[in-house]
Short mmCIF file of C-alpha atoms in Angstrom, two decimals:
data_model
loop_
_atom_site.label_atom_id
_atom_site.label_comp_id
_atom_site.label_asym_id
_atom_site.label_seq_id
_atom_site.Cartn_x
_atom_site.Cartn_y
_atom_site.Cartn_z
CA MET F 1 80.91 85.88 105.28
CA LEU F 2 83.68 83.27 104.90
CA VAL F 3 82.22 79.77 104.84
CA VAL F 4 84.79 77.16 105.88
CA ILE F 5 83.65 73.70 104.80
CA ALA F 6 85.24 70.71 106.50
CA PRO F 7 86.34 68.15 103.89
CA THR F 8 84.94 65.35 106.06
CA ALA F 9 81.52 67.03 106.10
CA ARG F 10 81.40 66.86 102.32
CA ARG F 11 82.20 63.18 102.42
CA VAL F 12 79.84 62.31 105.27
CA ASP F 13 76.81 64.33 104.10
CA GLY F 14 77.49 66.28 100.93
CA GLU F 15 73.79 67.00 100.42
CA SER F 16 73.47 68.84 103.74
CA VAL F 17 76.60 70.82 102.93
CA ARG F 18 75.18 71.83 99.53
CA ILE F 19 71.82 72.83 101.02
CA ALA F 20 73.41 74.92 103.78
CA ARG F 21 75.75 76.63 101.32
CA ASP F 22 72.90 77.44 98.93
CA VAL F 23 70.83 79.00 101.73
CA LEU F 24 73.77 81.18 102.77
CA CYS F 25 74.68 82.17 99.22
CA GLY F 26 71.07 83.12 98.51
CA SER F 27 70.97 85.67 101.32
CA ALA F 28 74.50 87.02 101.79
CA ALA F 29 77.80 87.68 100.08
CA VAL F 30 79.67 84.43 100.63
CA LYS F 31 83.18 83.22 99.96
CA VAL F 32 83.59 79.45 100.23
CA ALA F 33 86.83 77.71 101.26
CA VAL F 34 87.64 74.03 101.83
CA PRO F 35 91.02 74.03 103.62
CA GLU F 36 92.58 70.59 103.73
CA SER F 37 95.54 71.29 106.03
CA PRO F 38 96.21 73.43 109.11
CA ALA F 39 98.42 75.71 106.98
CA GLU F 40 95.60 76.31 104.52
CA LEU F 41 93.12 76.93 107.32
CA ASP F 42 95.53 79.42 108.88
CA ARG F 43 95.98 81.22 105.56
CA VAL F 44 92.26 81.33 104.76
CA LEU F 45 91.33 82.78 108.15
CA ALA F 46 94.25 85.21 108.18
CA HIS F 47 93.15 86.69 104.84
CA ARG F 48 89.40 86.77 105.45
CA GLY F 49 89.34 90.57 105.88
CA ARG F 50 86.00 91.71 107.28
CA LYS F 51 84.24 88.44 106.48
CA ARG F 52 82.56 86.64 109.37
CA PRO F 53 83.70 83.01 109.74
CA VAL F 54 81.09 80.27 109.39
CA VAL F 55 81.95 76.59 109.90
CA ILE F 56 80.14 73.76 108.10
CA GLY F 57 81.25 70.59 109.84
CA ASP F 58 81.32 68.77 113.16
CA ASP F 59 82.55 69.76 116.61
CA ARG F 60 86.13 69.03 115.65
CA ALA F 61 85.89 71.45 112.72
CA LEU F 62 84.56 74.15 115.03
CA GLN F 63 87.32 73.50 117.55
CA ARG F 64 90.04 73.85 114.93
CA VAL F 65 88.66 77.10 113.58
CA VAL F 66 88.43 78.52 117.12
CA GLN F 67 91.96 77.26 117.82
CA THR F 68 93.31 79.00 114.72
CA LEU F 69 91.51 82.27 115.47
CA HIS F 70 92.81 82.13 119.05
CA ARG F 71 96.36 81.66 117.80
CA GLN F 72 95.92 84.60 115.41
CA ARG F 73 94.46 86.72 118.24
CA GLU F 74 91.35 87.27 116.13
CA LEU F 75 88.89 85.22 118.15
CA ALA F 76 87.17 88.24 119.73
CA VAL F 77 86.76 90.13 116.44
CA ASP F 78 83.73 88.32 114.98
CA ALA F 79 81.12 85.86 116.14
CA VAL F 80 81.54 82.38 114.67
CA GLY F 81 78.69 80.72 112.83
CA LEU F 82 78.18 76.95 112.86
CA ILE F 83 76.20 74.57 110.67
CA PRO F 84 76.69 71.10 112.19
CA VAL F 85 77.22 68.23 109.77
CA GLY F 86 78.22 64.80 111.09
CA GLU F 87 77.10 61.82 113.10
CA ALA F 88 75.21 62.45 116.34
CA ALA F 89 78.24 61.83 118.55
CA GLU F 90 80.33 64.19 116.42
CA VAL F 91 77.98 67.17 116.84
CA ALA F 92 77.16 66.74 120.55
CA LEU F 93 78.80 70.07 121.41
CA ALA F 94 76.82 71.90 118.74
CA ARG F 95 73.62 70.32 120.05
CA ALA F 96 74.46 71.34 123.62
CA LEU F 97 75.02 74.91 122.44
CA GLY F 98 71.53 74.96 120.94
CA ILE F 99 72.54 74.95 117.27
CA PRO F 100 69.84 73.33 115.06
CA GLU F 101 70.92 70.06 113.47
CA GLU F 102 68.82 70.56 110.33
CA PRO F 103 70.94 72.38 107.69
CA VAL F 104 68.31 74.92 106.60
CA ALA F 105 67.48 75.88 110.20
CA ALA F 106 71.17 76.11 111.08
CA ALA F 107 71.89 78.28 108.05
CA ARG F 108 69.00 80.60 108.96
CA THR F 109 70.43 80.81 112.47
CA VAL F 110 73.74 81.97 111.01
CA LEU F 111 71.90 84.62 108.98
CA GLY F 112 69.47 85.86 111.62
CA GLY F 113 70.51 84.58 115.04
CA HIS F 114 72.03 86.49 117.91
CA GLU F 115 75.52 86.34 119.38
CA ARG F 116 76.14 84.45 122.58
CA SER F 117 79.37 84.92 124.57
CA LEU F 118 81.07 81.72 125.67
CA ASP F 119 83.96 80.88 127.95
CA LEU F 120 87.09 79.22 126.63
CA LEU F 121 89.47 76.83 128.35
CA VAL F 122 93.09 77.50 127.37
CA ASP F 123 95.96 75.21 128.37
CA ASP F 124 99.57 76.16 129.00
CA SER F 125 100.63 74.88 125.57
CA GLY F 126 98.25 77.21 123.73
CA GLY F 127 95.55 74.62 123.05
CA VAL F 128 91.89 75.54 123.47
CA VAL F 129 88.97 73.50 124.79
CA LEU F 130 85.37 74.38 123.98
CA GLY F 131 83.68 71.72 126.08
CA GLU F 132 85.36 69.28 128.43
CA VAL F 133 88.55 67.47 129.40
CA TYR F 134 88.82 63.89 130.68
CA ILE F 135 91.86 62.34 132.34
CA PRO F 136 92.69 59.73 131.34
CA GLY F 137 91.21 59.76 127.87
CA ARG F 138 88.13 57.63 127.34
CA ALA F 139 89.26 56.41 123.91
CA PRO F 140 86.15 57.57 122.03
CA ALA F 141 85.11 56.19 118.66
CA ARG F 142 87.12 58.85 116.92
CA THR F 143 90.15 60.24 118.68
CA GLY F 144 93.13 62.36 117.78
CA VAL F 145 96.63 62.75 119.15
CA ARG F 146 97.97 66.24 119.33
CA GLY F 147 101.65 67.03 119.39
CA GLY F 148 103.95 69.68 118.07
CA GLY F 149 101.11 71.92 117.04
CA ALA F 150 99.67 69.43 114.53
CA LEU F 151 96.63 67.27 114.84
CA HIS F 152 96.73 63.62 113.79
CA ASP F 153 93.80 61.25 113.40
CA ALA F 154 94.81 58.11 115.27
CA SER F 155 91.89 55.78 115.24
CA GLY F 156 90.79 55.01 111.71
CA ALA F 157 87.87 57.41 111.76
CA PRO F 158 84.54 56.17 110.44
CA ASP F 159 84.72 58.76 107.65
CA GLY F 160 87.84 56.93 106.38
CA THR F 161 90.07 59.99 106.42
CA GLY F 162 93.07 58.29 108.00
CA ALA F 163 95.47 60.99 109.12
CA ARG F 164 93.14 63.74 108.01
CA GLY F 165 90.85 65.54 110.45
CA ALA F 166 87.68 67.54 110.13
CA VAL F 167 89.08 70.82 108.81
CA GLY F 168 92.75 70.14 108.24
CA ALA F 169 95.24 67.34 107.87
CA SER F 170 98.14 66.73 110.18
CA ALA F 171 100.45 66.81 107.21
CA GLY F 172 100.15 67.95 103.64
CA HIS F 173 101.40 70.54 101.21
CA ALA F 174 99.32 73.61 100.51
CA GLU F 175 97.85 73.60 97.04
CA PRO F 176 97.30 76.77 94.97
CA GLU F 177 94.51 78.95 96.29
CA GLU F 178 92.23 78.38 93.34
CA ALA F 179 92.25 74.65 94.07
CA HIS F 180 90.54 75.13 97.43
CA GLU F 181 88.49 78.32 97.21
CA ASP F 182 85.52 78.70 94.89
CA PRO F 183 83.15 81.66 95.18
CA ASP F 184 80.45 79.74 93.36
CA GLY F 185 80.61 76.55 95.40
CA ALA F 186 82.81 73.69 96.48
CA ASP F 187 81.22 70.64 94.88
CA ASP F 188 83.93 70.21 92.25
CA LEU F 189 86.89 70.54 94.62
CA PRO F 190 89.05 67.51 95.41
CA PRO F 191 87.88 66.02 98.73
CA CYS F 192 91.34 65.45 100.11
CA SER F 193 94.99 66.11 99.43
CA PRO F 194 97.08 63.15 98.18
CA SER F 195 99.88 64.19 100.52
CA ALA F 196 98.22 62.93 103.70
CA LYS F 197 100.59 61.11 106.02
CA PRO F 198 99.66 57.62 107.30
CA ALA F 199 98.78 57.56 110.98
CA ALA F 200 99.90 54.01 111.73
CA ALA F 201 102.70 55.09 114.02
CA ASP F 202 100.44 57.41 116.01
CA HIS F 203 97.90 54.62 116.38
CA GLY F 204 100.39 52.40 118.18
CA THR F 205 100.74 49.86 115.35
CA ILE F 206 104.01 48.56 113.93
CA SER F 207 104.56 49.20 110.26
CA ALA F 208 107.66 48.11 108.40
CA PRO F 209 108.31 50.37 105.37
CA GLY F 210 110.62 47.82 103.83
CA PRO F 211 111.70 44.16 103.91
CA TRP F 212 111.19 42.26 107.13
CA TRP F 213 114.93 42.02 107.73
CA SER F 214 115.07 45.81 108.05
CA LEU F 215 113.54 45.32 111.52
CA LEU F 216 116.77 43.60 112.59
CA THR F 217 118.90 46.67 111.93
CA PRO F 218 119.69 49.03 114.84
CA ALA F 219 117.34 51.64 113.38
CA GLY F 220 114.58 49.08 112.89
CA LEU F 221 114.95 47.69 116.39
CA GLY F 222 114.88 51.18 117.85
CA ARG F 223 111.76 52.08 115.89
CA THR F 224 110.02 48.90 117.02
CA ALA F 225 110.98 49.50 120.66
CA ARG F 226 109.69 53.07 120.57
CA THR F 227 106.39 51.90 119.10
CA LEU F 228 105.97 49.28 121.82
CA VAL F 229 106.78 51.84 124.52
CA ARG F 230 104.08 54.14 123.16
CA ALA F 231 101.60 51.26 123.12
CA VAL F 232 102.09 50.40 126.79
CA ARG F 233 102.95 53.83 128.18
CA PRO F 234 101.02 54.37 131.43
CA GLY F 235 98.15 56.78 131.52
CA THR F 236 97.11 56.54 127.90
CA LEU F 237 93.72 54.93 128.41
CA ALA F 238 91.40 54.14 131.28
CA LEU F 239 90.95 50.39 131.61
CA PRO F 240 87.94 48.90 133.42
CA GLY F 241 88.85 47.91 136.96
CA SER F 242 92.22 49.68 136.84
CA PRO F 243 93.53 50.97 140.18
CA GLY F 244 93.74 54.49 138.78
CA HIS F 245 96.57 56.93 138.20
CA ARG F 246 98.67 58.78 140.72
CA LEU F 247 98.06 62.42 139.87
CA ARG F 248 98.29 65.70 141.71
CA VAL F 249 95.20 67.80 141.02
CA GLU F 250 94.86 71.44 142.06
CA ALA F 251 91.92 73.79 141.51
CA ASP F 252 92.61 77.48 142.09
CA GLY F 253 95.59 76.41 144.23
CA ASP F 254 93.57 74.06 146.44
CA LEU F 255 94.76 70.47 146.50
CA LEU F 256 92.06 68.00 145.43
CA ALA F 257 94.23 64.89 144.99
CA ASP F 258 97.86 63.95 145.43
CA ILE F 259 100.13 61.22 144.14
CA ASP F 260 99.94 59.26 147.40
CA ARG F 261 96.46 58.04 146.39
CA PRO F 262 95.35 56.89 142.93
CA VAL F 263 92.74 58.79 140.94
CA ARG F 264 90.38 56.97 138.60
CA LEU F 265 89.02 60.00 136.75
CA VAL F 266 89.51 63.75 136.51
CA ALA F 267 86.93 65.66 134.48
CA VAL F 268 86.91 69.38 133.73
CA ARG F 269 83.81 70.87 132.10
CA LEU F 270 83.09 74.47 131.24
CA ALA F 271 80.15 75.67 133.32
CA THR F 272 78.56 77.25 130.23
CA LEU F 273 78.15 73.74 128.78
CA ASP F 274 76.15 72.14 131.58
CA GLY F 275 73.68 71.04 128.93
CA VAL F 276 76.15 68.56 127.44
CA PRO F 277 74.74 64.99 127.72
CA GLY F 278 75.82 63.42 130.96
CA THR F 279 75.33 66.40 133.24
CA ALA F 280 72.91 66.38 136.11
CA ASN F 281 71.09 69.69 135.78
CA GLY F 282 70.86 69.85 131.99
CA ARG F 283 71.01 73.63 131.87
CA THR F 284 72.99 75.99 129.67
CA GLY F 285 73.87 79.22 131.43
CA PRO F 286 75.67 82.44 130.49
CA ALA F 287 79.43 82.70 130.44
CA ASP F 288 80.59 82.91 134.04
CA GLY F 289 84.31 82.17 133.83
CA ALA F 290 84.28 78.89 135.74
CA VAL F 291 84.69 75.17 135.21
CA GLU F 292 83.30 72.25 137.12
CA VAL F 293 86.09 69.92 138.29
CA LEU F 294 85.24 66.32 139.15
CA VAL F 295 87.73 63.98 140.83
CA ARG F 296 86.83 60.32 141.35
CA THR F 297 88.98 57.85 143.29
CA PRO F 298 88.65 54.04 143.29
CA ALA F 299 87.78 53.96 146.99
CA ALA F 300 85.29 56.84 147.19
CA ASP F 301 81.57 56.27 146.72
CA ARG F 302 81.04 59.81 145.49
CA ALA F 303 83.11 62.07 143.31
CA LEU F 304 84.53 65.33 144.59
CA ARG F 305 83.07 68.30 142.69
CA VAL F 306 84.30 71.90 142.86
CA ARG F 307 84.16 75.01 140.70
CA ALA F 308 87.36 76.77 139.75
CA ARG F 309 89.01 79.04 137.22
CA THR F 310 92.38 77.30 136.97
CA VAL F 311 93.07 73.56 137.09
CA THR F 312 96.51 71.95 137.19
CA VAL F 313 97.16 68.23 136.83
CA ALA F 314 100.63 66.71 137.25
CA GLY F 315 102.13 63.28 137.69
CA ARG F 316 103.58 60.45 135.68
CA ALA F 317 102.95 60.59 131.93
CA PHE F 318 99.20 60.80 131.40
CA SER F 319 96.97 61.34 128.39
CA TYR F 320 93.85 63.46 128.33
CA GLU F 321 90.85 63.81 126.08
CA ALA F 322 89.97 67.40 125.19
CA ASP F 323 86.89 67.94 123.03
CA SER F 324 86.98 64.24 122.05
CA GLU F 325 90.62 64.38 120.91
CA LEU F 326 93.24 62.35 122.73
CA SER F 327 96.40 64.31 123.59
CA GLY F 328 99.62 63.51 125.38
CA PRO F 329 101.15 61.85 127.21
CA VAL F 330 102.35 64.80 129.27
CA ARG F 331 103.68 65.19 132.80
CA SER F 332 101.84 68.40 133.64
CA ARG F 333 99.08 70.53 132.17
CA THR F 334 97.29 73.65 133.40
CA TRP F 335 93.94 74.83 132.07
CA THR F 336 92.70 78.38 132.65
CA VAL F 337 89.24 79.76 131.91
CA ARG F 338 89.00 82.81 129.67
CA PRO F 339 85.59 84.34 130.40
CA ALA F 340 83.50 85.35 127.37
CA ALA F 341 86.51 84.79 125.11
CA TRP F 342 84.51 84.03 121.96
CA ARG F 343 81.05 84.43 120.51
CA LEU F 344 78.79 82.00 118.68
CA THR F 345 75.69 82.79 116.64
CA VAL F 346 72.76 80.91 118.16
CA PRO F 347 68.99 80.92 117.48
CA ALA F 348 67.31 84.20 118.38
#
């Protein structure tokens, strides 16, 4: 198997990573990789041969591996293994899927569990969602902003990675292969690449890479204006007591909301993940190719709930949170369910 270790997992809980790796190496032929950029992750997965991918990291690490396999059209080839490492909020998806949080138990699940088919939510830009989408974004403790195919950490994550995410960085130059792959282990590998790009601009802060008078130049004034526009652009965050956003929401072609009335919240959750904290029934069912769509307006006492296979949201620039990563703003986005599009190894 190919064990992909998230660099953040090694920094957050290196002991759990070492234990999980040792259990796997003691029972199977294992190749270990610690990709520190999307390009490296893409290369590692593209050259894995017949090795089954196993992720050691949090939900974000799993999402990025699934995203890369989906882009390579290799997602249906092998079941993905997962050993969750991270804070409780960062492994909520793994917990909802029934993956043990203890490293030894999770590693044994990878070695002796069974494969479970899961639905996948794919948007019209090629992005994938494993769990849920919220519009507007809820601004979680650790968020990301996706654009141009790269992922950027935009919130000063608690692991202190800056612009670097769970599996890959938004920017960085690929190092030689021997610097990131070690068949005997990964403890001596550098935890991060020195080429990470600061995320101050994505976080909506103003940084002046020069003397203060450079802000008075046309280029400096333009840069400052663009930063301020991003900071106040409508639809980026949900504020308490806000009147909502004017969005057009369609589910399987049926109109659920239109721009003539504001919408406070739109939530889209894969039906296979009904066990995620916050759901009413707390069950986890088989892949059935559907999502639950929730639309809440400021005036309504109850939210409108429907099940659908395709959801389209359009309107003025809005941001959305997909699998705890903040994306956008965009003017339109369509999500479509791919039934049983990938498989995960879960406890037998």
